[in-house]
Every structure is written in structure tokens, then in C-alpha cells.
Coordinates of C-alpha atoms and ligand atoms in Angstrom, one line a residue:
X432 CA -11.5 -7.7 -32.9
X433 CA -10.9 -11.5 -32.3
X434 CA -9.7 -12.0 -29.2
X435 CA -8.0 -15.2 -29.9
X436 CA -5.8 -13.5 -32.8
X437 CA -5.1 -10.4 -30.7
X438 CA -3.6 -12.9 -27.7
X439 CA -1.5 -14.6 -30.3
X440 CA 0.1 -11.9 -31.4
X441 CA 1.1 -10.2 -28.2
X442 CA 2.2 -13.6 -26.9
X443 CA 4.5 -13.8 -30.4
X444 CA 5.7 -9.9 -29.6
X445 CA 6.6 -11.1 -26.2
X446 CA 8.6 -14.1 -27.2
X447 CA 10.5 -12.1 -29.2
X448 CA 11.0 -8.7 -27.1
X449 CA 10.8 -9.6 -23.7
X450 CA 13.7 -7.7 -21.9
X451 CA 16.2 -9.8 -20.0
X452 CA 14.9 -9.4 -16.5
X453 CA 16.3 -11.2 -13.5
X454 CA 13.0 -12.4 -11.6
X455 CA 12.1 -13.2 -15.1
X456 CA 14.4 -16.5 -14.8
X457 CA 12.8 -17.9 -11.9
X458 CA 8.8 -19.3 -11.0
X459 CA 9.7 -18.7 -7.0
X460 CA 6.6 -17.0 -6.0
X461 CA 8.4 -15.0 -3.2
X462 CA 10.9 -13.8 -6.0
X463 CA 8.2 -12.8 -8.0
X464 CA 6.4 -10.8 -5.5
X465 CA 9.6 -8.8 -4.1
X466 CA 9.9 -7.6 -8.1
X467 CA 6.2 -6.7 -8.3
X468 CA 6.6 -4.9 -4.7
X469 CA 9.7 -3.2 -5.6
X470 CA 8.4 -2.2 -9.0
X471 CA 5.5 -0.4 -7.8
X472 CA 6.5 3.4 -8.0
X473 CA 9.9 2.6 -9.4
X474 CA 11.6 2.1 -12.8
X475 CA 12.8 -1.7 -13.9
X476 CA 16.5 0.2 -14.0
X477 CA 16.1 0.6 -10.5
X478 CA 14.5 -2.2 -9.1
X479 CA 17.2 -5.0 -11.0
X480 CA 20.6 -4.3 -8.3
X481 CA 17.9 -3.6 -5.0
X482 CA 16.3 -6.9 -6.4
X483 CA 19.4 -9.1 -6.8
X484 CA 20.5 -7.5 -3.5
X485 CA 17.7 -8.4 -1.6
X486 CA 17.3 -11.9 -3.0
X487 CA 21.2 -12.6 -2.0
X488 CA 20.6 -11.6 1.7
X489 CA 17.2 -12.5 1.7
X490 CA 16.6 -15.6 -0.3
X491 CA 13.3 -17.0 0.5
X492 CA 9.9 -16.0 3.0
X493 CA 11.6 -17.9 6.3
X494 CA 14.8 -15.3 5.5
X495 CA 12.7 -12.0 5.3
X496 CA 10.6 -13.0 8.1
X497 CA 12.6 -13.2 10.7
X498 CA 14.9 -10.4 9.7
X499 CA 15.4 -7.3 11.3
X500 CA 13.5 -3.7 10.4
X501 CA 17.2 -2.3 10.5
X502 CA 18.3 -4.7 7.8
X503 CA 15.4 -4.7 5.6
X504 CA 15.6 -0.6 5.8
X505 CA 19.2 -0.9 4.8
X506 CA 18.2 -2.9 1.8
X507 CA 15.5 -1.0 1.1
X508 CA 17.3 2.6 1.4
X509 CA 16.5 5.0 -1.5
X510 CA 13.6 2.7 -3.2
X511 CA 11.4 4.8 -0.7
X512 CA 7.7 4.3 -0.4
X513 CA 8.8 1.9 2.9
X514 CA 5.5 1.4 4.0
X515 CA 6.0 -1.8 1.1
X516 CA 8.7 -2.8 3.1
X517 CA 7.2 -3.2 6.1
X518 CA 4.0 -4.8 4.9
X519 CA 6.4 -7.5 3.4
X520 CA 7.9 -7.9 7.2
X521 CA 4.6 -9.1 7.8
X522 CA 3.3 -10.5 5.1
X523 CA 6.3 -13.0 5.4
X524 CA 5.1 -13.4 9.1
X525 CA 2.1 -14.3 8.2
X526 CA 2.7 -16.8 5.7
X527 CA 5.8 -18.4 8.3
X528 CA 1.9 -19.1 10.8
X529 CA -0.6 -19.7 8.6
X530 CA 1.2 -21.3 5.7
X531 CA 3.8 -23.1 7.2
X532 CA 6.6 -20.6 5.0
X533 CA 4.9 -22.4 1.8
X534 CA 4.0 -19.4 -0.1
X535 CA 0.7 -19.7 -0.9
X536 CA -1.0 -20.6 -4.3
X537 CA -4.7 -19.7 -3.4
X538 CA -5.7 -16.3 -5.0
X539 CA -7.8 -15.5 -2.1
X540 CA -4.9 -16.3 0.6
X541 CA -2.2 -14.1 -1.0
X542 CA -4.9 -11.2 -0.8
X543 CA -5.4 -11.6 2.5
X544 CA -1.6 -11.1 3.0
X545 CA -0.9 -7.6 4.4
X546 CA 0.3 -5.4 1.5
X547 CA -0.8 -7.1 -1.5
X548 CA -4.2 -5.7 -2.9
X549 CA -5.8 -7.2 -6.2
X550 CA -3.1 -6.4 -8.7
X551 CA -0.1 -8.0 -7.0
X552 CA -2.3 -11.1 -6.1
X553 CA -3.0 -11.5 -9.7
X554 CA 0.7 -10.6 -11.1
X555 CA 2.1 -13.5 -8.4
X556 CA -0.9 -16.1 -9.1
X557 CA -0.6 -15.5 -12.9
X558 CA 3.5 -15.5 -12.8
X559 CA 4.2 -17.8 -10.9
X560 CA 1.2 -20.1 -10.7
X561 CA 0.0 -19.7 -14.2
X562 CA -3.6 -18.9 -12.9
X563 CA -5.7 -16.7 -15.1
X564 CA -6.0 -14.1 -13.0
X565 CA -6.1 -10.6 -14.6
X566 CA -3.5 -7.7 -13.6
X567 CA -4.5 -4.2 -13.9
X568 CA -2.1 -1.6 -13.9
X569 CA -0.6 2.0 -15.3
X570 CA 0.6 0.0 -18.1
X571 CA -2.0 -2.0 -18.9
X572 CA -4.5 0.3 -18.2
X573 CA -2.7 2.3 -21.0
X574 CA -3.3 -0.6 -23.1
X575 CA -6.3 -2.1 -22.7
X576 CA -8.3 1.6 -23.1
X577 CA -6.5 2.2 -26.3
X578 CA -6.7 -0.8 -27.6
X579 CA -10.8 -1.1 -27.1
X580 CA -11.1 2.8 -27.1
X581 CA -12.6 3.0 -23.5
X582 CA -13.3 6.6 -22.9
X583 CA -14.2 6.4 -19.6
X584 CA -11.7 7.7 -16.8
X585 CA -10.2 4.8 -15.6
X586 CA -9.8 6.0 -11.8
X587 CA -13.8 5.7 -11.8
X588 CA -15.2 2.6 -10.7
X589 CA -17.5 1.5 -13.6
X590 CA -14.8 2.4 -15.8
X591 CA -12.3 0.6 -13.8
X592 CA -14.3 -2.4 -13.6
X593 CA -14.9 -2.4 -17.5
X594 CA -11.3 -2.7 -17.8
X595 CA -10.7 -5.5 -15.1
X596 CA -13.1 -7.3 -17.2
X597 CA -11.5 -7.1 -19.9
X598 CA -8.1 -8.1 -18.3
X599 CA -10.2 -11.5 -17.2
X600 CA -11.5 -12.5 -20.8
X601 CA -7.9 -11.9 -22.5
X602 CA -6.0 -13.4 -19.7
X603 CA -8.9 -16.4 -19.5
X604 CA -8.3 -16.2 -23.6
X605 CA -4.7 -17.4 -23.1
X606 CA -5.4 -19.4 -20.7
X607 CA -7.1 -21.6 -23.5
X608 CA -3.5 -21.9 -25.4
X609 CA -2.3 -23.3 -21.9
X610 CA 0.5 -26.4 -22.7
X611 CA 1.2 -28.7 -19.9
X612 CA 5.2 -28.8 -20.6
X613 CA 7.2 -29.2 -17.2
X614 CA 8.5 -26.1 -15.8
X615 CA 11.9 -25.9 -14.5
X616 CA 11.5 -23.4 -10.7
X617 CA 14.8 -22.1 -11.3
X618 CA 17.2 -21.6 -14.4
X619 CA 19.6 -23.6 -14.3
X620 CA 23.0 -22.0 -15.1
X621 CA 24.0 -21.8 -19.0
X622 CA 20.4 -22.9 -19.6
X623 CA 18.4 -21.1 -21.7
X624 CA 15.4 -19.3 -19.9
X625 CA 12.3 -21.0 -19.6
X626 CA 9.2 -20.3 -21.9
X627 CA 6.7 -18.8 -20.5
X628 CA 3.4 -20.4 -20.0
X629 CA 0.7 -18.1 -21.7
X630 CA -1.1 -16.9 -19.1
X631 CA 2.4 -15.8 -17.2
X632 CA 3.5 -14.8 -20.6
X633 CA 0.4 -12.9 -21.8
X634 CA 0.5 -10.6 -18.6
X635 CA 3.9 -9.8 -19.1
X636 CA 3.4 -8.5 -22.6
X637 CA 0.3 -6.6 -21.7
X638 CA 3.0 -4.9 -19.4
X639 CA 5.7 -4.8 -21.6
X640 CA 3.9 -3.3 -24.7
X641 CA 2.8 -0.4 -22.0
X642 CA 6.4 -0.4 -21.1
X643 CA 8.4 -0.2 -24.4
X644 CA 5.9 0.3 -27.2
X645 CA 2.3 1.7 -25.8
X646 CA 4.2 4.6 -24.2
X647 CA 2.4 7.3 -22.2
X648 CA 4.2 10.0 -24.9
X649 CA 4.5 8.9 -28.3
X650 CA 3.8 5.6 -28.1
X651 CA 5.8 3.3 -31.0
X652 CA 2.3 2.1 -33.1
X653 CA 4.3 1.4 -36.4
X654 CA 6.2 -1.1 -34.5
X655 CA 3.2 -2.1 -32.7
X656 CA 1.9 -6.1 -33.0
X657 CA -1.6 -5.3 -32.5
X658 CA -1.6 -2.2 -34.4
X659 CA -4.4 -3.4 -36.8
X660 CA -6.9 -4.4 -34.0
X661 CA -6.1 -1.2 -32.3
X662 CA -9.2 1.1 -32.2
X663 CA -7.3 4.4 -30.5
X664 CA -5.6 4.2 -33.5
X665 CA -8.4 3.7 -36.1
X666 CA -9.8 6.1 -34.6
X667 CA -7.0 9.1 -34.1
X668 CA -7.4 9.1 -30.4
X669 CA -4.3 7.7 -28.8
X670 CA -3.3 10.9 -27.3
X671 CA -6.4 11.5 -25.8
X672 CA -6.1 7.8 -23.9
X673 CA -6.2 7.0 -21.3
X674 CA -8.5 9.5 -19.9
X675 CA -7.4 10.4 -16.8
X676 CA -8.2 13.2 -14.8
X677 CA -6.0 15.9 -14.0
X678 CA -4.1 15.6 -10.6
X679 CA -3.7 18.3 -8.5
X680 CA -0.7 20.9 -9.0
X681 CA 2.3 19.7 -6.9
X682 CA 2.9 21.9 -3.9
X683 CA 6.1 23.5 -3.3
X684 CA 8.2 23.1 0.3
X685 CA 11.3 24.3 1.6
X686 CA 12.9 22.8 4.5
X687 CA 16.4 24.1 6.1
X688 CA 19.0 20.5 7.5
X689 CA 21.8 21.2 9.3
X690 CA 24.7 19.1 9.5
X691 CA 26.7 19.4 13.2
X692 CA 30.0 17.3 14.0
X693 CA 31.7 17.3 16.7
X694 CA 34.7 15.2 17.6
X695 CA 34.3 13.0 14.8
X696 CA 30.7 12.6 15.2
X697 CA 27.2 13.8 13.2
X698 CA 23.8 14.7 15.4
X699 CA 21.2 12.6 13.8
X700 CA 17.9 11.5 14.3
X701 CA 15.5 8.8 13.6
X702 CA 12.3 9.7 12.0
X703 CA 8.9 8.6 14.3
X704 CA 6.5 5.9 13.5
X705 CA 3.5 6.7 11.6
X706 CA 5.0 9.2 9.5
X707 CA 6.2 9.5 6.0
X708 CA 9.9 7.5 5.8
X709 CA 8.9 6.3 9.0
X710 CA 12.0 5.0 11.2
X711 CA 14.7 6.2 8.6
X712 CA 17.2 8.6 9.9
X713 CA 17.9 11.7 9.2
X714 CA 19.9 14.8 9.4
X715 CA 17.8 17.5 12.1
X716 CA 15.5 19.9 9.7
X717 CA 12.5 22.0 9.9
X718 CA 10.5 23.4 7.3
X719 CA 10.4 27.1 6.4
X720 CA 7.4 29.5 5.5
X721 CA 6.8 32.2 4.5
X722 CA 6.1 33.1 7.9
X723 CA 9.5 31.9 9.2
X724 CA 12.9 32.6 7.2
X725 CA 14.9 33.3 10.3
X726 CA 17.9 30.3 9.9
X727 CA 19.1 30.9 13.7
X728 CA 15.9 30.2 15.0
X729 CA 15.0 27.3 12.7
X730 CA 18.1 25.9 14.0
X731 CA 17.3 26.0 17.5
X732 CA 14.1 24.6 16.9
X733 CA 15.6 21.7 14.8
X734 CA 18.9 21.3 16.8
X735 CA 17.8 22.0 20.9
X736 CA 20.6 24.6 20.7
X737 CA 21.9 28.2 19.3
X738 CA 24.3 27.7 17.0
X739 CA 27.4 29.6 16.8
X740 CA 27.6 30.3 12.8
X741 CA 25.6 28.8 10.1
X742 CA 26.8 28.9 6.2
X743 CA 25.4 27.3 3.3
X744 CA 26.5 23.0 2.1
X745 CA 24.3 22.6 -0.5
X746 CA 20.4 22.5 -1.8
X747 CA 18.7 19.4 -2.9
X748 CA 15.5 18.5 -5.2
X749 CA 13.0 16.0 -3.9
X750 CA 9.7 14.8 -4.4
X751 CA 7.5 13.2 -1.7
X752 CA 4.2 11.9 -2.9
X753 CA 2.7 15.5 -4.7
X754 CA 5.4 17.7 -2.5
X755 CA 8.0 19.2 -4.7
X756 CA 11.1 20.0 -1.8
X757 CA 13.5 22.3 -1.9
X758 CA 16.3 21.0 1.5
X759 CA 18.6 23.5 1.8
X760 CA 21.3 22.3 3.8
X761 CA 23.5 24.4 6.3
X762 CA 26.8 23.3 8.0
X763 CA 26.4 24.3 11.4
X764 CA 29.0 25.1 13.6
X765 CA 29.1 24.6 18.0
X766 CA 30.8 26.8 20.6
X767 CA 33.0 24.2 22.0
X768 CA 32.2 26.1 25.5
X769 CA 28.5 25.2 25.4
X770 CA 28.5 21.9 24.3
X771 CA 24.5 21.2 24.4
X772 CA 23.5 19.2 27.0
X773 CA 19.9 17.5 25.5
X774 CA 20.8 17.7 21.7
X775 CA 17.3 16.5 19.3
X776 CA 19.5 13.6 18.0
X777 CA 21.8 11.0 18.4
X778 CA 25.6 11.9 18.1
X779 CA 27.4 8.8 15.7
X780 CA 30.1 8.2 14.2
X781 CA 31.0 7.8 10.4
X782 CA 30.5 4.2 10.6
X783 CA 27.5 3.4 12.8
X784 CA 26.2 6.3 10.1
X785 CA 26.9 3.8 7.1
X786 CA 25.2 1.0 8.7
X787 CA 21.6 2.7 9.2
X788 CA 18.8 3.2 6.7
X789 CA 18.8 7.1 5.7
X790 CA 15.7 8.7 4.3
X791 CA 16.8 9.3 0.4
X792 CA 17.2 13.1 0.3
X793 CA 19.7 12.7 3.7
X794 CA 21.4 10.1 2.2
X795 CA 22.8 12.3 -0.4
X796 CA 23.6 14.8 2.4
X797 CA 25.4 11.8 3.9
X798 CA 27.9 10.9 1.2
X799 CA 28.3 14.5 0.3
X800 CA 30.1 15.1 4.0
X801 CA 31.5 11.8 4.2
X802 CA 33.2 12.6 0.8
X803 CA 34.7 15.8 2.4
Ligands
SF4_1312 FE1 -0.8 1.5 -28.2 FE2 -0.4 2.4 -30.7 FE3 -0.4 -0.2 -30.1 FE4 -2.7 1.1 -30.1 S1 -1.4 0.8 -31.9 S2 -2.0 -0.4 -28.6 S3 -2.0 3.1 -29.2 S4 1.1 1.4 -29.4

């Protein structure tokens, strides 16, 4: 396969098919690493209004650094995974002292910034800085071992290392076909988007094909602009690519929320540190076993108090990291006479409750009783 031709073409596919993607129009290195953040677990779909959201309120590193964990919570509300939020908090610190807010251009200094490991350095440095760095990902690790027929199982490192090389030589490949034509840092409006240089531009097809055309099912290789180099395909082994091993069967959790009001007011609480959804509030819940079905006790445990009846709100589907969860969500009610005097929770009204980051699954409990 000449590596040259193979560049070429996915540059030309890319040209031509590149989706319309707002952190596409700019060469801000802080825009481009909020989208990479953001798009780490999460569909584009998703990411575009949370992006443009965050870019209003937040616009550059000097914003996000000194902003509060509340706000950046609130803006990050139902993107979960908020540990990437708050490595951003201080990433952004970090550049504001050691970089003056500049963000930086070195490879080595953005991998030193808290949160960013190798593949984010290299999608910001290659993105925004045109630096032929390689970027290794689901997508282009999808890719890259069907394209040279690596059989290897990617998650292991001589495998894995096989394929960052071979994410160097294309992406130092294209970096050969670099032009030296001005680029604009922002579009301007009515204008039309800026080319791509081809070492931005080659990473973002190598993502893009994995995206739209070198699907993990049925993956499009009629359509496909390197069909002809692709050895998978010669071969008859695209479904067996990439090799990866199984992972481990999800496990299966129920947990019981219950929603108290009184006088116009919920009991919530706010999740600990060092936990999953870590400062996010939440309605009071406890999980149930096998071991422990009673709903009265539950309550007590959850709630500090016995309450007086409990029926049934709603159930809700949720999946944290390899935990498939069931909440099941109760409507509990108080005996006005023994109002409890050390509730587990916070008592707040309906709109300190829309200004406060709620971890996803209690979010939809939210807006189903504020809609009642
Ligand atoms: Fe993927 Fe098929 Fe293209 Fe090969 S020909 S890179 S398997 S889409």
C-alpha cells in the first residue's frame, strides 16, 4: 500500500464529507480541546448544544479558570463522566500560572496539563497547531487495524504501540503535503470555512471514516475511499477487526429514590467528593439487594426518618460505567406531626433546585415532579 496515495485519498474523502461541526470553524486551541474533552464517551449529537453552550459562557482559558465548580457542573449536567470537568478546572489553572493563559503549543506542555493524556495532546497539537502528532482512538483504532489487517488486540501494549506507529508515519505522511497558506483563527461570518491544513485535516478523516463509513457494524466499504488498499477487506476479515477482547458482562443494580416535599420544598442532597458524580445532587436513595427489599426501612436509612406512606413515581434505566441500574423511584409522604428534625438532605425550593448541577438519572426525576 503506498502510503502517500492512501493519505491522498482520505484527505480528498474528507474535503468532500466532512460534517458541518461547530469547533470545526475555529483553530482556538482551547475550543478545540473542550470538543475533544466533551466528545470522549459522548456522541457528536450530543456534544454540539453543551459545546456552543459552554463556549458562550465560557469563551476562552482565563473564563473557565476562574469559574466556579457550581457553574461549570451546571454546564456540564447530563454529559456525565465529570471527573473531565474538573480536570479542565485545573488544567485551565494551570495554564492561567505557567503559561500566562496562552494555551500552549508544546506537545509536551499540554501533556503535562491535568486531564489530557496522549490522545488529546495530539488531537489539540495536530488541530490546532498543525503538528504531526498522531491521535489514536476507538475510531481510528477501528481503522488503522482493518486497513493493515493488525490482528493483534489493540488494548495490548505491543499491539497498541504497532498502531500508534502507524498513526505517526501517515500523520508524518501528510505532513509532507503541508502548504504554508495563512490561516484565518476564526471564521469570519458568511465566510466560507477554512481548509484544513493536512495534518489537521488527515486526523479528522482518520476519525470521520471510523465515524460515518468504517462503522463498528456494517461498516459502508462500497462507499469507502481506501477500499482498494484496504487489507480487512481483501482479505474477508472486517468483522473479525478490531480484535478486541471481550469485556466483562454488565452487572445489574437496583436502587430505591424517594422524592419528599414539604411546604413547597424537595429534601435533597449533594453527592461526596471522591465518588462517582462527585458533588452533583441528588434525590436521597439507597440500593437494594437481594438481602434487603424492605421499602420502609430503605427509606429510613436514605431519608433519617419513617415515613408515613410510600407509593410508586416511576422507574428509570441507567448505566454507570459497566453497572446497568434500575432507580425505582417512590413518592414519599411526612406526618406533618413529626416533622424530622436532622433530615439526610437539604430542604430547597423549586428554584434554588433549577440552578444546581443534578446527577443525570435525578435530573429526569427532577423535571418529572417539577412538571406535576
Ligand atoms: Fe473500513 Fe471497509 Fe474501508 Fe476497510 S474498506 S477501511 S473495512 S470501511
Amino acid at each position: 500500500m503506498n502510503p502517500e496515495n492512501l493519505v491522498r485519498n482520505l484527505l480528498a474523502w474528507f474535503a468532500a464529507n466532512a460534517r458541518d461541526l461547530p469547533w470545526r470553524e475555529t483553530h482556538d486551541p482551547y475550543a478545540i480541546w473542550v470538543s475533544e474533552i466533551m466528545l470522549q464517551q459522548t456522541q457528536v449529537k450530543t456534544v454540539v448544544p453543551y459545546w456552543k453552550r459552554w463556549m458562550r459562557a465560557l469563551p476562552n482559558v482565563r473564563a473557565l479558570a476562574k469559574a466556579r465548580p457550581e457553574k461549570l457542573h451546571k454546564l456540564w449536567e447530563g454529559l456525565g463522566y465529570y471527573t473531565r470537568v474538573r480536570n479542565m478546572h485545573k488544567a485551565a489553572q494551570a495554564i492561567v500560572e505557567r503559561h500566562n493563559g496562552e494555551f500552549p503549543n508544546r506537545f509536551e506542555d499540554i501533556l503535562e496539563l491535568p486531564g489530557i493524556g496522549r490522545y488529546t495532546a495530539g488531537a489539540v497539537s495536530s488541530i490546532a497547531f498543525d503538528q504531526p502528532r498522531p491521535i489514536l482512538d476507538g475510531n481510528v483504532i477501528r481503522v488503522l487495524t482493518r486497513l493493515f489487517g493488525i490482528a493483534g488486540n489493540p488494548r495490548e501494549s505491543k499491539t497498541n504501540a504497532k498502531l500508534w506507529r502507524l498513526a505517526q508515519e501517515l500523520v508524518q505522511q501528510a505532513a509532507t503535503l503541508q502548504t504554508h497558506a495563512p490561516r484565518p483563527t476564526l471564521r469570519a461570518p458568511h465566510s466560507p470555512p477554512p481548509l484544513p491544513h493536512p495534518v489537521s485535516a488527515f486526523n479528522q478523516s482518520l476519525m470521520e471514516l471510523g465515524a460515518l463509513v468504517c462503522t463498528p457494524r456494517q461498516p459502508r466499504c462500497a462507499v469507502c475511499p481506501v477500499n482498494k488498499s484496504c487489507r480487512a477487506r481483501r482479505e474477508k476479515r472486517v468483522e473479525q477487526l478490531p480484535n478486541l477482547s471481550r469485556r466483562p458482562q454488565p452487572t445489574q443494580r437496583r436502587v430505591a429514590a424517594f422524592v419528599v416535599q414539604h411546604a413547597g420544598r424537595f429534601l435533597v442532597r449533594q453527592r461526596p467528593a471522591d465518588v462517582v458524580n462527585a458533588h452533583l445532587w441528588e434525590f436521597p436513595n439507597t440500593e437494594l439487594t437481594p438481602h434487603r427489599t424492605d421499602l420502609k426501612s430503605a427509606a429510613r436509612d436514605a431519608l433519617g426518618f419513617s415515613p408515613q406512606t410510600i407509593q410508586p413515581l416511576c422507574s428509570i434505566r441507567h448505566s454507570i460505567t459497566r453497572y446497568r441500574i434500575t432507580l425505582e423511584v417512590f413518592r414519599v409522604a411526612l406526618n406533618p406531626a413529626r416533622l424530622p428534625s436532622r433530615p439526610r438532605g437539604s430542604w430547597l425550593d423549586e428554584s434554588s433546585l433549577r440552578r444546581l448541577p443534578f446527577a443525570s438519572a435525578h435530573k429526569r426525576i427532577l423535571s418529572s415532579v417539577l412538571r406535576r
